[in-house]
Amino acid sequence: GEDVEQSLFLSVREGDSSVINCTYTDSSSTYLYWYKQEPGAGLQLLTYIFSNMDMKQDQRLTVLLNKKDKHLSLRIADTQTGDSAIYFCAESRRGGGNKLTFGTGTQLKVEL
Amino acid sequence: EPEVTQTPSHQVTQMGQEVILRCVPISNHLYFYWYRQILGQKVEFLVSFYNNEISEKSEIFDDQFSVERPDGSNFTLKIRSTKLEDSAMYFCASSVRVGVETQYFGPGTRLLVL
């Protein structure tokens, strides 16, 4: 079945870049997503990438996809204290109910 | 900007009681979903719903669970007889099934079963 894994914690200093990594097992994944969850809040869609792309940039966010290695990363440039949150990688396949399979989440802590 | 809303934000219930969690998806969306997140664990898919029927459901979504779209705006999740292990945050999501299938999530309902 599908499985998505992430490292649990990442700590960076304000102003540095953060890189959050994710690996997935389902080779038929069509879409890959990054969601952000702030304490006590819901899931906010940050960005997504189609499986036929290898990079997508959106302001401070850069998503890199290595389909051969089934590896996805999210780079946040100039990380701010407001970026402190849990970041979830998720994947889905076209067809059926389009369910999302989420990773374990990476807790990003931004220190001054 | 349109958003998915959920009520209530918190619900406390006794084991064995029925609960109904409510969601109002984004108005032009056609697919609806429920997920849950037990404290400290992954967000898990429960069920997807399209054209007034279930498209896909997970093993978690057993006979105690049901979903309904009672009118043109609400989407509900009913748990018939709650168990302690149903305590979780329940998220509703919706998407437009045209091309990009990104799902937009509501803020969640925190359910506590005592």
PDB file of N, CA, C and O in Angstrom, chain A residues 3-5 31 33 35 37 40-43 45 48 50 88 92-100 102-104, chain B residues 31 33 35 37 41-45 48 55-56 58 89 91 97 99-108 110:
ATOM      1  N   ASP A   3       2.707   4.510   1.294  1.00  0.00           N
ATOM      2  CA  ASP A   3       3.332   4.943   2.533  1.00  0.00           C
ATOM      3  C   ASP A   3       4.114   6.208   2.235  1.00  0.00           C
ATOM      4  O   ASP A   3       4.740   6.324   1.174  1.00  0.00           O
ATOM      5  N   VAL A   4       4.045   7.153   3.154  1.00  0.00           N
ATOM      6  CA  VAL A   4       4.744   8.418   2.999  1.00  0.00           C
ATOM      7  C   VAL A   4       5.473   8.683   4.308  1.00  0.00           C
ATOM      8  O   VAL A   4       4.867   8.614   5.382  1.00  0.00           O
ATOM      9  N   GLU A   5       6.768   8.963   4.217  1.00  0.00           N
ATOM     10  CA  GLU A   5       7.583   9.139   5.419  1.00  0.00           C
ATOM     11  C   GLU A   5       8.303  10.476   5.403  1.00  0.00           C
ATOM     12  O   GLU A   5       8.716  10.979   4.349  1.00  0.00           O
ATOM     13  N   TYR A  31      -0.136  13.319  -7.918  1.00  0.00           N
ATOM     14  CA  TYR A  31       0.015  14.645  -7.351  1.00  0.00           C
ATOM     15  C   TYR A  31       0.708  14.525  -5.996  1.00  0.00           C
ATOM     16  O   TYR A  31       0.426  13.607  -5.240  1.00  0.00           O
ATOM     17  N   TYR A  33       1.782  16.982  -2.572  1.00  0.00           N
ATOM     18  CA  TYR A  33       1.358  18.215  -1.929  1.00  0.00           C
ATOM     19  C   TYR A  33       2.187  18.487  -0.674  1.00  0.00           C
ATOM     20  O   TYR A  33       2.708  17.573  -0.047  1.00  0.00           O
ATOM     21  N   TYR A  35       1.298  20.499   2.903  1.00  0.00           N
ATOM     22  CA  TYR A  35       0.336  21.182   3.750  1.00  0.00           C
ATOM     23  C   TYR A  35       1.049  21.675   5.006  1.00  0.00           C
ATOM     24  O   TYR A  35       2.001  21.054   5.485  1.00  0.00           O
ATOM     25  N   GLN A  37       0.375  22.914   9.057  1.00  0.00           N
ATOM     26  CA  GLN A  37      -0.573  22.895  10.165  1.00  0.00           C
ATOM     27  C   GLN A  37       0.028  23.664  11.340  1.00  0.00           C
ATOM     28  O   GLN A  37       1.018  23.251  11.937  1.00  0.00           O
ATOM     29  N   GLY A  40      -3.171  23.930  16.788  1.00  0.00           N
ATOM     30  CA  GLY A  40      -4.615  24.062  16.990  1.00  0.00           C
ATOM     31  C   GLY A  40      -5.402  24.410  15.743  1.00  0.00           C
ATOM     32  O   GLY A  40      -6.610  24.648  15.825  1.00  0.00           O
ATOM     33  N   ALA A  41      -4.756  24.428  14.600  1.00  0.00           N
ATOM     34  CA  ALA A  41      -5.436  24.846  13.374  1.00  0.00           C
ATOM     35  C   ALA A  41      -5.572  23.688  12.402  1.00  0.00           C
ATOM     36  O   ALA A  41      -5.051  22.600  12.622  1.00  0.00           O
ATOM     37  N   GLY A  42      -6.273  23.950  11.308  1.00  0.00           N
ATOM     38  CA  GLY A  42      -6.462  22.941  10.277  1.00  0.00           C
ATOM     39  C   GLY A  42      -5.274  22.858   9.342  1.00  0.00           C
ATOM     40  O   GLY A  42      -4.196  23.389   9.610  1.00  0.00           O
ATOM     41  N   LEU A  43      -5.480  22.186   8.236  1.00  0.00           N
ATOM     42  CA  LEU A  43      -4.423  21.959   7.255  1.00  0.00           C
ATOM     43  C   LEU A  43      -4.530  22.993   6.148  1.00  0.00           C
ATOM     44  O   LEU A  43      -5.554  23.097   5.483  1.00  0.00           O
ATOM     45  N   LEU A  45      -3.201  24.237   2.574  1.00  0.00           N
ATOM     46  CA  LEU A  45      -2.461  23.834   1.378  1.00  0.00           C
ATOM     47  C   LEU A  45      -1.426  24.900   1.042  1.00  0.00           C
ATOM     48  O   LEU A  45      -1.757  26.067   0.867  1.00  0.00           O
ATOM     49  N   TYR A  48       1.635  22.373  -4.495  1.00  0.00           N
ATOM     50  CA  TYR A  48       1.516  21.011  -5.001  1.00  0.00           C
ATOM     51  C   TYR A  48       2.358  20.907  -6.266  1.00  0.00           C
ATOM     52  O   TYR A  48       2.727  21.917  -6.873  1.00  0.00           O
ATOM     53  N   PHE A  50       2.778  18.274  -9.887  1.00  0.00           N
ATOM     54  CA  PHE A  50       2.388  17.092 -10.646  1.00  0.00           C
ATOM     55  C   PHE A  50       3.583  16.179 -10.770  1.00  0.00           C
ATOM     56  O   PHE A  50       4.726  16.621 -10.813  1.00  0.00           O
ATOM     57  N   PHE A  88       3.217  18.753   6.375  1.00  0.00           N
ATOM     58  CA  PHE A  88       2.844  17.415   5.920  1.00  0.00           C
ATOM     59  C   PHE A  88       3.028  17.306   4.417  1.00  0.00           C
ATOM     60  O   PHE A  88       2.547  18.141   3.651  1.00  0.00           O
ATOM     61  N   SER A  92      -1.461  11.702  -3.873  1.00  0.00           N
ATOM     62  CA  SER A  92      -2.715  11.118  -4.321  1.00  0.00           C
ATOM     63  C   SER A  92      -2.523  10.589  -5.736  1.00  0.00           C
ATOM     64  O   SER A  92      -1.569  10.945  -6.430  1.00  0.00           O
ATOM     65  N   ARG A  93      -3.454   9.738  -6.116  1.00  0.00           N
ATOM     66  CA  ARG A  93      -3.449   9.190  -7.463  1.00  0.00           C
ATOM     67  C   ARG A  93      -4.711   9.635  -8.172  1.00  0.00           C
ATOM     68  O   ARG A  93      -5.759   9.768  -7.550  1.00  0.00           O
ATOM     69  N   ARG A  94      -4.605   9.784  -9.480  1.00  0.00           N
ATOM     70  CA  ARG A  94      -5.798  10.125 -10.258  1.00  0.00           C
ATOM     71  C   ARG A  94      -6.741   8.925 -10.232  1.00  0.00           C
ATOM     72  O   ARG A  94      -6.323   7.787 -10.308  1.00  0.00           O
ATOM     73  N   GLY A  95      -8.012   9.230 -10.153  1.00  0.00           N
ATOM     74  CA  GLY A  95      -8.992   8.159 -10.217  1.00  0.00           C
ATOM     75  C   GLY A  95      -9.501   7.765  -8.853  1.00  0.00           C
ATOM     76  O   GLY A  95      -8.921   8.105  -7.827  1.00  0.00           O
ATOM     77  N   GLY A  96     -10.593   7.050  -8.827  1.00  0.00           N
ATOM     78  CA  GLY A  96     -11.167   6.616  -7.551  1.00  0.00           C
ATOM     79  C   GLY A  96     -11.608   7.798  -6.738  1.00  0.00           C
ATOM     80  O   GLY A  96     -12.090   8.781  -7.262  1.00  0.00           O
ATOM     81  N   GLY A  97     -11.444   7.730  -5.419  1.00  0.00           N
ATOM     82  CA  GLY A  97     -11.883   8.814  -4.563  1.00  0.00           C
ATOM     83  C   GLY A  97     -10.848   9.885  -4.375  1.00  0.00           C
ATOM     84  O   GLY A  97     -11.089  10.859  -3.677  1.00  0.00           O
ATOM     85  N   ASN A  98      -9.675   9.747  -4.978  1.00  0.00           N
ATOM     86  CA  ASN A  98      -8.599  10.732  -4.871  1.00  0.00           C
ATOM     87  C   ASN A  98      -8.204  11.003  -3.430  1.00  0.00           C
ATOM     88  O   ASN A  98      -7.951  12.144  -3.054  1.00  0.00           O
ATOM     89  N   LYS A  99      -8.148   9.980  -2.645  1.00  0.00           N
ATOM     90  CA  LYS A  99      -7.773  10.171  -1.243  1.00  0.00           C
ATOM     91  C   LYS A  99      -6.333  10.629  -1.162  1.00  0.00           C
ATOM     92  O   LYS A  99      -5.493  10.291  -1.996  1.00  0.00           O
ATOM     93  N   LEU A 100      -6.076  11.437  -0.143  1.00  0.00           N
ATOM     94  CA  LEU A 100      -4.718  11.855   0.158  1.00  0.00           C
ATOM     95  C   LEU A 100      -4.112  10.908   1.179  1.00  0.00           C
ATOM     96  O   LEU A 100      -4.771  10.538   2.150  1.00  0.00           O
ATOM     97  N   PHE A 102      -1.091  10.902   3.783  1.00  0.00           N
ATOM     98  CA  PHE A 102      -0.221  11.880   4.413  1.00  0.00           C
ATOM     99  C   PHE A 102       1.010  11.232   5.020  1.00  0.00           C
ATOM    100  O   PHE A 102       0.980  10.075   5.465  1.00  0.00           O
ATOM    101  N   GLY A 103       2.074  12.018   5.077  1.00  0.00           N
ATOM    102  CA  GLY A 103       3.248  11.623   5.837  1.00  0.00           C
ATOM    103  C   GLY A 103       3.044  11.877   7.311  1.00  0.00           C
ATOM    104  O   GLY A 103       1.990  12.353   7.746  1.00  0.00           O
ATOM    105  N   THR A 104       4.083  11.578   8.054  1.00  0.00           N
ATOM    106  CA  THR A 104       4.027  11.698   9.514  1.00  0.00           C
ATOM    107  C   THR A 104       4.061  13.152   9.970  1.00  0.00           C
ATOM    108  O   THR A 104       3.720  13.445  11.099  1.00  0.00           O
TER     109      THR A 104
ATOM    110  N   TYR B  31     -16.328  17.203  -4.936  1.00  0.00           N
ATOM    111  CA  TYR B  31     -15.864  16.058  -4.158  1.00  0.00           C
ATOM    112  C   TYR B  31     -15.742  16.480  -2.698  1.00  0.00           C
ATOM    113  O   TYR B  31     -15.244  17.563  -2.411  1.00  0.00           O
ATOM    114  N   TYR B  33     -14.690  15.062   1.437  1.00  0.00           N
ATOM    115  CA  TYR B  33     -13.859  14.072   2.123  1.00  0.00           C
ATOM    116  C   TYR B  33     -13.943  14.276   3.632  1.00  0.00           C
ATOM    117  O   TYR B  33     -14.131  15.388   4.111  1.00  0.00           O
ATOM    118  N   TYR B  35     -11.364  13.198   6.936  1.00  0.00           N
ATOM    119  CA  TYR B  35     -10.114  12.643   7.437  1.00  0.00           C
ATOM    120  C   TYR B  35     -10.143  12.758   8.947  1.00  0.00           C
ATOM    121  O   TYR B  35     -10.883  13.573   9.503  1.00  0.00           O
ATOM    122  N   GLN B  37      -7.381  12.780  12.554  1.00  0.00           N
ATOM    123  CA  GLN B  37      -6.017  12.801  13.060  1.00  0.00           C
ATOM    124  C   GLN B  37      -6.077  12.532  14.562  1.00  0.00           C
ATOM    125  O   GLN B  37      -6.492  13.417  15.330  1.00  0.00           O
ATOM    126  N   GLN B  41      -0.618  11.473  15.758  1.00  0.00           N
ATOM    127  CA  GLN B  41      -0.495  10.500  14.671  1.00  0.00           C
ATOM    128  C   GLN B  41      -0.728  11.163  13.315  1.00  0.00           C
ATOM    129  O   GLN B  41      -0.986  12.354  13.211  1.00  0.00           O
ATOM    130  N   LYS B  42      -0.628  10.342  12.264  1.00  0.00           N
ATOM    131  CA  LYS B  42      -0.821  10.847  10.901  1.00  0.00           C
ATOM    132  C   LYS B  42      -2.267  11.242  10.662  1.00  0.00           C
ATOM    133  O   LYS B  42      -3.180  10.718  11.304  1.00  0.00           O
ATOM    134  N   VAL B  43      -2.468  12.097   9.706  1.00  0.00           N
ATOM    135  CA  VAL B  43      -3.806  12.370   9.194  1.00  0.00           C
ATOM    136  C   VAL B  43      -4.213  11.174   8.332  1.00  0.00           C
ATOM    137  O   VAL B  43      -3.469  10.775   7.432  1.00  0.00           O
ATOM    138  N   GLU B  44      -5.386  10.606   8.630  1.00  0.00           N
ATOM    139  CA  GLU B  44      -5.815   9.380   7.948  1.00  0.00           C
ATOM    140  C   GLU B  44      -7.098   9.640   7.161  1.00  0.00           C
ATOM    141  O   GLU B  44      -8.037  10.267   7.662  1.00  0.00           O
ATOM    142  N   PHE B  45      -7.151   9.119   5.964  1.00  0.00           N
ATOM    143  CA  PHE B  45      -8.339   9.213   5.118  1.00  0.00           C
ATOM    144  C   PHE B  45      -9.455   8.330   5.683  1.00  0.00           C
ATOM    145  O   PHE B  45      -9.207   7.196   6.096  1.00  0.00           O
ATOM    146  N   SER B  48     -14.447   9.366   0.877  1.00  0.00           N
ATOM    147  CA  SER B  48     -14.679  10.407  -0.126  1.00  0.00           C
ATOM    148  C   SER B  48     -16.088  10.225  -0.686  1.00  0.00           C
ATOM    149  O   SER B  48     -16.629   9.110  -0.705  1.00  0.00           O
ATOM    150  N   SER B  55     -17.372   7.367  -2.825  1.00  0.00           N
ATOM    151  CA  SER B  55     -16.452   6.964  -3.889  1.00  0.00           C
ATOM    152  C   SER B  55     -15.439   5.945  -3.377  1.00  0.00           C
ATOM    153  O   SER B  55     -15.085   4.999  -4.069  1.00  0.00           O
ATOM    154  N   GLU B  56     -14.939   6.186  -2.199  1.00  0.00           N
ATOM    155  CA  GLU B  56     -13.924   5.323  -1.616  1.00  0.00           C
ATOM    156  C   GLU B  56     -13.999   5.461  -0.099  1.00  0.00           C
ATOM    157  O   GLU B  56     -14.329   6.529   0.406  1.00  0.00           O
ATOM    158  N   SER B  58     -11.993   3.976   3.733  1.00  0.00           N
ATOM    159  CA  SER B  58     -10.879   3.236   4.307  1.00  0.00           C
ATOM    160  C   SER B  58     -11.416   2.164   5.246  1.00  0.00           C
ATOM    161  O   SER B  58     -12.607   2.089   5.531  1.00  0.00           O
ATOM    162  N   MET B  89      -9.144  14.596  15.965  1.00  0.00           N
ATOM    163  CA  MET B  89      -9.559  15.774  15.211  1.00  0.00           C
ATOM    164  C   MET B  89     -10.093  15.264  13.870  1.00  0.00           C
ATOM    165  O   MET B  89      -9.419  14.474  13.199  1.00  0.00           O
ATOM    166  N   PHE B  91     -11.296  16.232  10.133  1.00  0.00           N
ATOM    167  CA  PHE B  91     -11.201  17.281   9.121  1.00  0.00           C
ATOM    168  C   PHE B  91     -12.103  16.946   7.938  1.00  0.00           C
ATOM    169  O   PHE B  91     -12.090  15.828   7.437  1.00  0.00           O
ATOM    170  N   ARG B  97     -13.341  18.583  -9.038  1.00  0.00           N
ATOM    171  CA  ARG B  97     -12.790  17.446  -9.799  1.00  0.00           C
ATOM    172  C   ARG B  97     -12.594  17.854 -11.258  1.00  0.00           C
ATOM    173  O   ARG B  97     -13.174  17.291 -12.157  1.00  0.00           O
ATOM    174  N   GLY B  99      -9.212  18.680 -13.466  1.00  0.00           N
ATOM    175  CA  GLY B  99      -7.776  18.910 -13.562  1.00  0.00           C
ATOM    176  C   GLY B  99      -7.090  18.773 -12.223  1.00  0.00           C
ATOM    177  O   GLY B  99      -6.988  17.697 -11.683  1.00  0.00           O
ATOM    178  N   VAL B 100      -6.631  19.888 -11.679  1.00  0.00           N
ATOM    179  CA  VAL B 100      -5.902  19.834 -10.411  1.00  0.00           C
ATOM    180  C   VAL B 100      -6.863  19.458  -9.299  1.00  0.00           C
ATOM    181  O   VAL B 100      -7.862  20.111  -9.072  1.00  0.00           O
ATOM    182  N   GLU B 101      -6.531  18.411  -8.587  1.00  0.00           N
ATOM    183  CA  GLU B 101      -7.456  17.876  -7.581  1.00  0.00           C
ATOM    184  C   GLU B 101      -7.021  18.240  -6.178  1.00  0.00           C
ATOM    185  O   GLU B 101      -6.990  17.409  -5.301  1.00  0.00           O
ATOM    186  N   THR B 102      -6.641  19.483  -5.984  1.00  0.00           N
ATOM    187  CA  THR B 102      -6.217  19.888  -4.652  1.00  0.00           C
ATOM    188  C   THR B 102      -7.417  19.932  -3.724  1.00  0.00           C
ATOM    189  O   THR B 102      -8.509  20.334  -4.116  1.00  0.00           O
ATOM    190  N   GLN B 103      -7.201  19.495  -2.514  1.00  0.00           N
ATOM    191  CA  GLN B 103      -8.252  19.463  -1.515  1.00  0.00           C
ATOM    192  C   GLN B 103      -8.033  20.582  -0.519  1.00  0.00           C
ATOM    193  O   GLN B 103      -6.920  20.804  -0.053  1.00  0.00           O
ATOM    194  N   TYR B 104      -9.109  21.267  -0.211  1.00  0.00           N
ATOM    195  CA  TYR B 104      -9.072  22.357   0.748  1.00  0.00           C
ATOM    196  C   TYR B 104      -9.732  21.886   2.026  1.00  0.00           C
ATOM    197  O   TYR B 104     -10.852  21.377   2.005  1.00  0.00           O
ATOM    198  N   PHE B 105      -9.015  22.082   3.128  1.00  0.00           N
ATOM    199  CA  PHE B 105      -9.449  21.534   4.403  1.00  0.00           C
ATOM    200  C   PHE B 105     -10.124  22.573   5.276  1.00  0.00           C
ATOM    201  O   PHE B 105      -9.751  23.749   5.278  1.00  0.00           O
ATOM    202  N   GLY B 106     -11.082  22.099   6.057  1.00  0.00           N
ATOM    203  CA  GLY B 106     -11.670  22.922   7.096  1.00  0.00           C
ATOM    204  C   GLY B 106     -10.783  22.938   8.324  1.00  0.00           C
ATOM    205  O   GLY B 106      -9.773  22.224   8.379  1.00  0.00           O
ATOM    206  N   PRO B 107     -11.177  23.721   9.335  1.00  0.00           N
ATOM    207  CA  PRO B 107     -10.353  23.869  10.544  1.00  0.00           C
ATOM    208  C   PRO B 107     -10.415  22.670  11.484  1.00  0.00           C
ATOM    209  O   PRO B 107      -9.610  22.565  12.408  1.00  0.00           O
ATOM    210  N   GLY B 108     -11.371  21.778  11.248  1.00  0.00           N
ATOM    211  CA  GLY B 108     -11.440  20.575  12.075  1.00  0.00           C
ATOM    212  C   GLY B 108     -12.417  20.666  13.215  1.00  0.00           C
ATOM    213  O   GLY B 108     -12.758  21.766  13.690  1.00  0.00           O
ATOM    214  N   ARG B 110     -12.654  18.913  16.998  1.00  0.00           N
ATOM    215  CA  ARG B 110     -11.959  18.047  17.953  1.00  0.00           C
ATOM    216  C   ARG B 110     -13.007  17.274  18.745  1.00  0.00           C
ATOM    217  O   ARG B 110     -13.811  17.881  19.459  1.00  0.00           O
TER     218      ARG B 110
END
